[in-house]
Amino acid sequence: MPPQPGPVSPLLPPLYGSLAYQAEVRSVVAELITHLQPSVAQRVQGIPVSFESDPNDVNAFAGCDDSGTPFMATTEGFLSAVDAMAQTRATDEVFGTQTYEAYMAYVVPRLINDKGSPALPPGIIAPQHWPDLRRFSRAHQLADEIIAFTLGHELAHHYLGHTGCANGQAMGGGPSPATLGNLFARVIPAFNQPNELGADNAGVMNVLATGRARQATSYRWTERGGIMLLDFFGRLERAAGSSPLSPMTFLRTHPNPAFRIPLVQATAQAWRSQNPG
Ligand SMILES: [Zn+2]
């Protein structure tokens, strides 16, 4: 079991809207980089994160732009899904509700039939629960943990050499949303199981080291963000079936979540036994 979060103060402000989430992603990535070994960090220092405008696809990826400069990207749909997972999970923790289950029951059929956005629909969280400050703060923590796992994995693809373009060069601003879709189709290598598992392993250790370093002053990140993300995709996988024709890009480009969850847990356990405290 991951360590439970201790009492946290002060309360974190609500994360609301795409721009707030984009800023949060960039700040989480910067924090993750500061807890890599210096020679590793140097390869990805200042790496830009771009946001693809697709509101319905839930995806994150690492790639190289036309000039061979590394970047990472998430879709707007990913940010909406993180928000929905974090809002519902936080509500359930604070109020003992079942809003995550209600959200998944609503969203899984929509996503696998390619018929809509993963954004949290009105009505899942009761109006009297919505404005609770503890709920907002907890949702902010959980969103950060999901983002840390996801981008920690994509960052690892770069510093482990899987993309081949992260060599410590000066970084640009990253591709524009308009060009990202084309880049995604072209630069993302075919699904590669050893690379995926390697990125999970390195990414989780990076998240745990960052979580350990930040526990004195703020919420300690654990592998929990990974478990939350993989639960979300695991439900989609079970509903859609595992197929190269899956409507979900994420499921076509990453291993089955059912295999990734035990790996994430084992990596975290090994890390904690090697880094007691
Ligand atoms: Zn990957």
Short mmCIF file of C-alpha atoms and ligand atoms in Angstrom, two decimals:
data_model
loop_
_atom_site.label_atom_id
_atom_site.label_comp_id
_atom_site.label_asym_id
_atom_site.label_seq_id
_atom_site.Cartn_x
_atom_site.Cartn_y
_atom_site.Cartn_z
CA MET A 1 0.00 0.00 0.00
CA PRO A 2 1.30 3.46 -0.77
CA PRO A 3 1.68 5.75 2.21
CA GLN A 4 -1.47 7.68 2.90
CA PRO A 5 -1.28 11.43 2.58
CA GLY A 6 -0.83 13.14 5.90
CA PRO A 7 -2.68 16.23 7.00
CA VAL A 8 -2.15 18.85 4.36
CA SER A 9 -2.20 22.56 4.85
CA PRO A 10 -2.81 24.99 3.45
CA LEU A 11 -5.60 23.92 1.15
CA LEU A 12 -4.70 24.02 -2.53
CA PRO A 13 -6.80 26.26 -4.78
CA PRO A 14 -9.22 24.72 -7.28
CA LEU A 15 -7.83 23.78 -10.68
CA TYR A 16 -10.37 25.04 -13.15
CA GLY A 17 -10.31 25.24 -16.92
CA SER A 18 -7.93 24.24 -19.67
CA LEU A 19 -5.39 27.02 -19.13
CA ALA A 20 -5.05 26.21 -15.44
CA TYR A 21 -4.51 22.55 -16.32
CA GLN A 22 -1.96 23.38 -19.01
CA ALA A 23 0.02 25.47 -16.52
CA GLU A 24 -0.22 22.64 -13.99
CA VAL A 25 1.12 20.09 -16.48
CA ARG A 26 4.11 22.33 -17.24
CA SER A 27 4.82 22.89 -13.57
CA VAL A 28 4.58 19.15 -12.74
CA VAL A 29 6.99 18.34 -15.60
CA ALA A 30 9.48 20.96 -14.38
CA GLU A 31 9.31 19.52 -10.87
CA LEU A 32 9.83 15.95 -12.13
CA ILE A 33 12.93 17.04 -14.08
CA THR A 34 14.54 18.54 -10.97
CA HIS A 35 14.51 15.08 -9.35
CA LEU A 36 16.23 13.19 -12.17
CA GLN A 37 19.96 12.48 -12.01
CA PRO A 38 21.74 15.62 -13.33
CA SER A 39 23.09 13.86 -16.43
CA VAL A 40 19.58 12.60 -17.20
CA ALA A 41 17.87 15.88 -16.39
CA GLN A 42 20.24 17.70 -18.74
CA ARG A 43 18.82 15.77 -21.71
CA VAL A 44 15.26 16.96 -21.11
CA GLN A 45 15.77 20.32 -19.39
CA GLY A 46 13.29 22.89 -20.68
CA ILE A 47 11.40 20.37 -22.82
CA PRO A 48 8.20 22.00 -24.13
CA VAL A 49 4.75 20.54 -23.54
CA SER A 50 2.18 21.18 -26.25
CA PHE A 51 -1.55 20.63 -26.15
CA GLU A 52 -3.48 19.10 -29.00
CA SER A 53 -6.92 20.63 -29.38
CA ASP A 54 -8.89 17.36 -29.71
CA PRO A 55 -11.47 17.59 -26.90
CA ASN A 56 -12.55 13.94 -27.16
CA ASP A 57 -9.34 11.93 -27.51
CA VAL A 58 -7.60 11.09 -24.21
CA ASN A 59 -3.92 10.79 -24.99
CA ALA A 60 -0.40 11.83 -24.08
CA PHE A 61 2.71 11.30 -26.15
CA ALA A 62 6.38 12.12 -26.62
CA GLY A 63 7.89 12.92 -29.99
CA CYS A 64 10.30 14.94 -32.09
CA ASP A 65 9.19 17.89 -34.21
CA ASP A 66 10.22 18.59 -37.80
CA SER A 67 13.51 20.13 -36.71
CA GLY A 68 14.37 17.16 -34.49
CA THR A 69 13.57 18.92 -31.25
CA PRO A 70 11.90 16.87 -28.52
CA PHE A 71 8.48 17.72 -27.18
CA MET A 72 5.73 16.14 -25.14
CA ALA A 73 2.03 16.63 -25.66
CA THR A 74 -1.34 15.83 -24.22
CA THR A 75 -4.73 16.26 -25.79
CA GLU A 76 -7.35 18.59 -24.36
CA GLY A 77 -9.40 15.43 -23.84
CA PHE A 78 -6.68 14.13 -21.53
CA LEU A 79 -6.93 17.28 -19.40
CA SER A 80 -10.73 16.88 -19.19
CA ALA A 81 -10.37 13.24 -18.20
CA VAL A 82 -7.81 14.05 -15.49
CA ASP A 83 -10.15 16.71 -14.15
CA ALA A 84 -13.11 14.33 -14.10
CA MET A 85 -11.14 11.55 -12.38
CA ALA A 86 -9.73 13.95 -9.80
CA GLN A 87 -13.05 15.70 -9.09
CA THR A 88 -14.97 12.47 -8.63
CA ARG A 89 -12.30 10.63 -6.64
CA ALA A 90 -11.91 13.62 -4.32
CA THR A 91 -15.67 13.87 -3.83
CA ASP A 92 -15.86 10.19 -2.95
CA GLU A 93 -13.04 10.52 -0.42
CA VAL A 94 -14.47 13.58 1.28
CA PHE A 95 -18.16 12.64 1.22
CA GLY A 96 -18.23 8.85 0.89
CA THR A 97 -20.12 9.07 -2.41
CA GLN A 98 -19.76 6.87 -5.53
CA THR A 99 -19.30 9.60 -8.12
CA TYR A 100 -16.28 8.00 -9.81
CA GLU A 101 -18.38 4.91 -10.55
CA ALA A 102 -21.20 7.11 -11.84
CA TYR A 103 -18.79 9.05 -14.05
CA MET A 104 -17.26 5.89 -15.51
CA ALA A 105 -20.70 4.37 -16.16
CA TYR A 106 -21.53 7.53 -18.12
CA VAL A 107 -18.27 8.05 -19.96
CA VAL A 108 -17.05 4.58 -20.96
CA PRO A 109 -19.78 3.91 -23.57
CA ARG A 110 -19.35 7.42 -24.96
CA LEU A 111 -15.59 7.13 -25.36
CA ILE A 112 -15.50 3.66 -26.84
CA ASN A 113 -18.15 4.62 -29.38
CA ASP A 114 -16.24 7.79 -30.18
CA LYS A 115 -19.29 9.85 -29.38
CA GLY A 116 -18.18 12.49 -26.98
CA SER A 117 -15.91 14.16 -24.54
CA PRO A 118 -14.53 12.71 -21.29
CA ALA A 119 -15.40 15.97 -19.49
CA LEU A 120 -17.34 15.54 -16.26
CA PRO A 121 -21.03 16.10 -17.03
CA PRO A 122 -23.22 18.19 -14.71
CA GLY A 123 -25.15 16.21 -12.14
CA ILE A 124 -22.56 13.56 -11.26
CA ILE A 125 -21.34 15.57 -8.28
CA ALA A 126 -24.19 16.88 -6.12
CA PRO A 127 -24.42 20.69 -6.07
CA GLN A 128 -24.04 20.78 -2.30
CA HIS A 129 -20.72 18.93 -2.53
CA TRP A 130 -19.25 20.93 -5.38
CA PRO A 131 -18.03 24.10 -3.60
CA ASP A 132 -16.34 22.31 -0.69
CA LEU A 133 -12.78 23.63 -0.23
CA ARG A 134 -11.38 20.29 1.01
CA ARG A 135 -12.83 18.67 -2.09
CA PHE A 136 -11.20 21.20 -4.42
CA SER A 137 -7.87 20.82 -2.65
CA ARG A 138 -7.96 17.04 -2.75
CA ALA A 139 -8.93 17.09 -6.44
CA HIS A 140 -5.93 19.34 -7.12
CA GLN A 141 -3.62 16.85 -5.38
CA LEU A 142 -5.04 13.88 -7.26
CA ALA A 143 -4.87 15.68 -10.60
CA ASP A 144 -1.19 16.45 -9.96
CA GLU A 145 -0.50 12.79 -9.21
CA ILE A 146 -2.20 11.57 -12.40
CA ILE A 147 -0.36 14.20 -14.44
CA ALA A 148 2.96 13.28 -12.77
CA PHE A 149 2.57 9.61 -13.69
CA THR A 150 1.49 10.34 -17.25
CA LEU A 151 4.10 12.95 -18.10
CA GLY A 152 6.77 11.13 -16.07
CA HIS A 153 6.23 8.18 -18.42
CA GLU A 154 6.44 10.38 -21.55
CA LEU A 155 9.51 12.18 -20.21
CA ALA A 156 11.18 8.78 -19.68
CA HIS A 157 10.65 7.93 -23.36
CA HIS A 158 12.90 10.90 -24.12
CA TYR A 159 15.70 10.43 -21.58
CA LEU A 160 15.78 6.66 -22.11
CA GLY A 161 16.50 7.36 -25.78
CA HIS A 162 13.27 5.90 -27.19
CA THR A 163 12.49 8.98 -29.24
CA GLY A 164 16.12 9.53 -30.25
CA CYS A 165 15.94 13.33 -30.22
CA ALA A 166 16.52 14.30 -26.56
CA ASN A 167 20.22 15.02 -26.50
CA GLY A 168 20.43 18.05 -24.27
CA GLN A 169 20.07 20.53 -27.12
CA ALA A 170 18.40 23.91 -26.73
CA MET A 171 14.63 23.50 -26.62
CA GLY A 172 12.11 25.41 -28.69
CA GLY A 173 8.56 26.30 -27.83
CA GLY A 174 7.10 23.01 -29.01
CA PRO A 175 4.81 22.35 -31.96
CA SER A 176 1.62 24.34 -32.34
CA PRO A 177 -1.71 22.60 -31.78
CA ALA A 178 -2.34 22.82 -35.53
CA THR A 179 0.73 20.74 -36.44
CA LEU A 180 0.59 18.29 -33.53
CA GLY A 181 -1.91 15.92 -35.10
CA ASN A 182 0.28 15.41 -38.17
CA LEU A 183 3.37 15.00 -36.05
CA PHE A 184 1.60 12.42 -33.93
CA ALA A 185 0.68 10.36 -36.97
CA ARG A 186 4.22 10.53 -38.32
CA VAL A 187 6.72 10.54 -35.44
CA ILE A 188 5.26 8.16 -32.94
CA PRO A 189 6.98 4.83 -33.38
CA ALA A 190 4.97 1.67 -33.51
CA PHE A 191 3.96 0.27 -30.17
CA ASN A 192 7.03 -1.18 -28.46
CA GLN A 193 6.38 -3.26 -25.35
CA PRO A 194 9.90 -3.16 -23.78
CA ASN A 195 10.08 0.62 -24.25
CA GLU A 196 6.64 1.06 -22.71
CA LEU A 197 7.52 -1.00 -19.66
CA GLY A 198 10.88 0.78 -19.35
CA ALA A 199 9.13 4.16 -19.41
CA ASP A 200 6.68 3.01 -16.73
CA ASN A 201 9.53 1.80 -14.54
CA ALA A 202 11.66 4.94 -14.86
CA GLY A 203 8.65 7.25 -14.72
CA VAL A 204 7.32 5.75 -11.49
CA MET A 205 10.73 6.02 -9.80
CA ASN A 206 10.94 9.66 -10.87
CA VAL A 207 7.46 10.35 -9.43
CA LEU A 208 8.34 8.63 -6.15
CA ALA A 209 11.64 10.51 -5.79
CA THR A 210 9.85 13.78 -6.48
CA GLY A 211 7.09 12.84 -4.05
CA ARG A 212 9.61 12.05 -1.33
CA ALA A 213 11.38 15.38 -1.83
CA ARG A 214 8.19 17.41 -1.67
CA GLN A 215 6.59 15.72 1.34
CA ALA A 216 8.03 18.20 3.85
CA THR A 217 6.30 21.14 2.24
CA SER A 218 3.39 19.75 0.26
CA TYR A 219 1.47 16.68 -0.77
CA ARG A 220 3.61 13.61 -1.35
CA TRP A 221 3.13 12.03 -4.75
CA THR A 222 3.03 8.25 -4.99
CA GLU A 223 2.21 5.69 -7.68
CA ARG A 224 -1.43 6.30 -6.91
CA GLY A 225 -1.79 8.64 -9.90
CA GLY A 226 -0.70 5.79 -12.16
CA ILE A 227 -3.16 3.39 -10.61
CA MET A 228 -5.96 5.92 -11.12
CA LEU A 229 -5.07 6.55 -14.76
CA LEU A 230 -4.70 2.83 -15.49
CA ASP A 231 -8.00 2.03 -13.80
CA PHE A 232 -9.65 4.54 -16.16
CA PHE A 233 -8.03 3.01 -19.25
CA GLY A 234 -8.48 -0.52 -17.95
CA ARG A 235 -12.24 -0.01 -17.89
CA LEU A 236 -12.15 1.35 -21.43
CA GLU A 237 -10.04 -1.58 -22.56
CA ARG A 238 -12.42 -4.11 -21.01
CA ALA A 239 -15.42 -2.41 -22.59
CA ALA A 240 -13.84 -1.86 -26.03
CA GLY A 241 -11.86 -5.05 -26.31
CA SER A 242 -8.17 -5.07 -26.99
CA SER A 243 -7.66 -4.39 -30.65
CA PRO A 244 -5.33 -2.46 -32.92
CA LEU A 245 -8.55 -0.86 -34.17
CA SER A 246 -9.48 0.42 -30.73
CA PRO A 247 -11.12 3.84 -31.00
CA MET A 248 -8.84 5.04 -28.20
CA THR A 249 -5.43 6.12 -29.47
CA PHE A 250 -4.01 5.63 -26.00
CA LEU A 251 -5.01 1.97 -26.03
CA ARG A 252 -3.37 1.46 -29.42
CA THR A 253 -0.09 3.05 -28.31
CA HIS A 254 0.32 1.72 -24.77
CA PRO A 255 0.26 -1.79 -23.29
CA ASN A 256 -2.87 -3.25 -21.74
CA PRO A 257 -3.48 -1.50 -18.39
CA ALA A 258 -4.01 -4.92 -16.80
CA PHE A 259 -0.29 -5.58 -17.35
CA ARG A 260 0.84 -2.12 -16.34
CA ILE A 261 -0.85 -1.91 -12.94
CA PRO A 262 1.14 -4.78 -11.34
CA LEU A 263 4.36 -3.41 -12.87
CA VAL A 264 3.70 0.04 -11.44
CA GLN A 265 2.94 -1.47 -8.02
CA ALA A 266 6.05 -3.70 -8.05
CA THR A 267 8.27 -0.81 -9.13
CA ALA A 268 6.93 1.34 -6.31
CA GLN A 269 7.40 -1.43 -3.74
CA ALA A 270 10.98 -2.02 -4.86
CA TRP A 271 11.71 1.70 -4.81
CA ARG A 272 10.38 2.04 -1.26
CA SER A 273 12.43 -0.88 0.01
CA GLN A 274 15.56 0.63 -1.56
CA ASN A 275 14.70 4.11 -0.32
CA PRO A 276 13.22 3.60 3.15
CA GLY A 277 11.73 6.56 4.95
ZN ZN B 1 4.71 5.13 -23.62
#
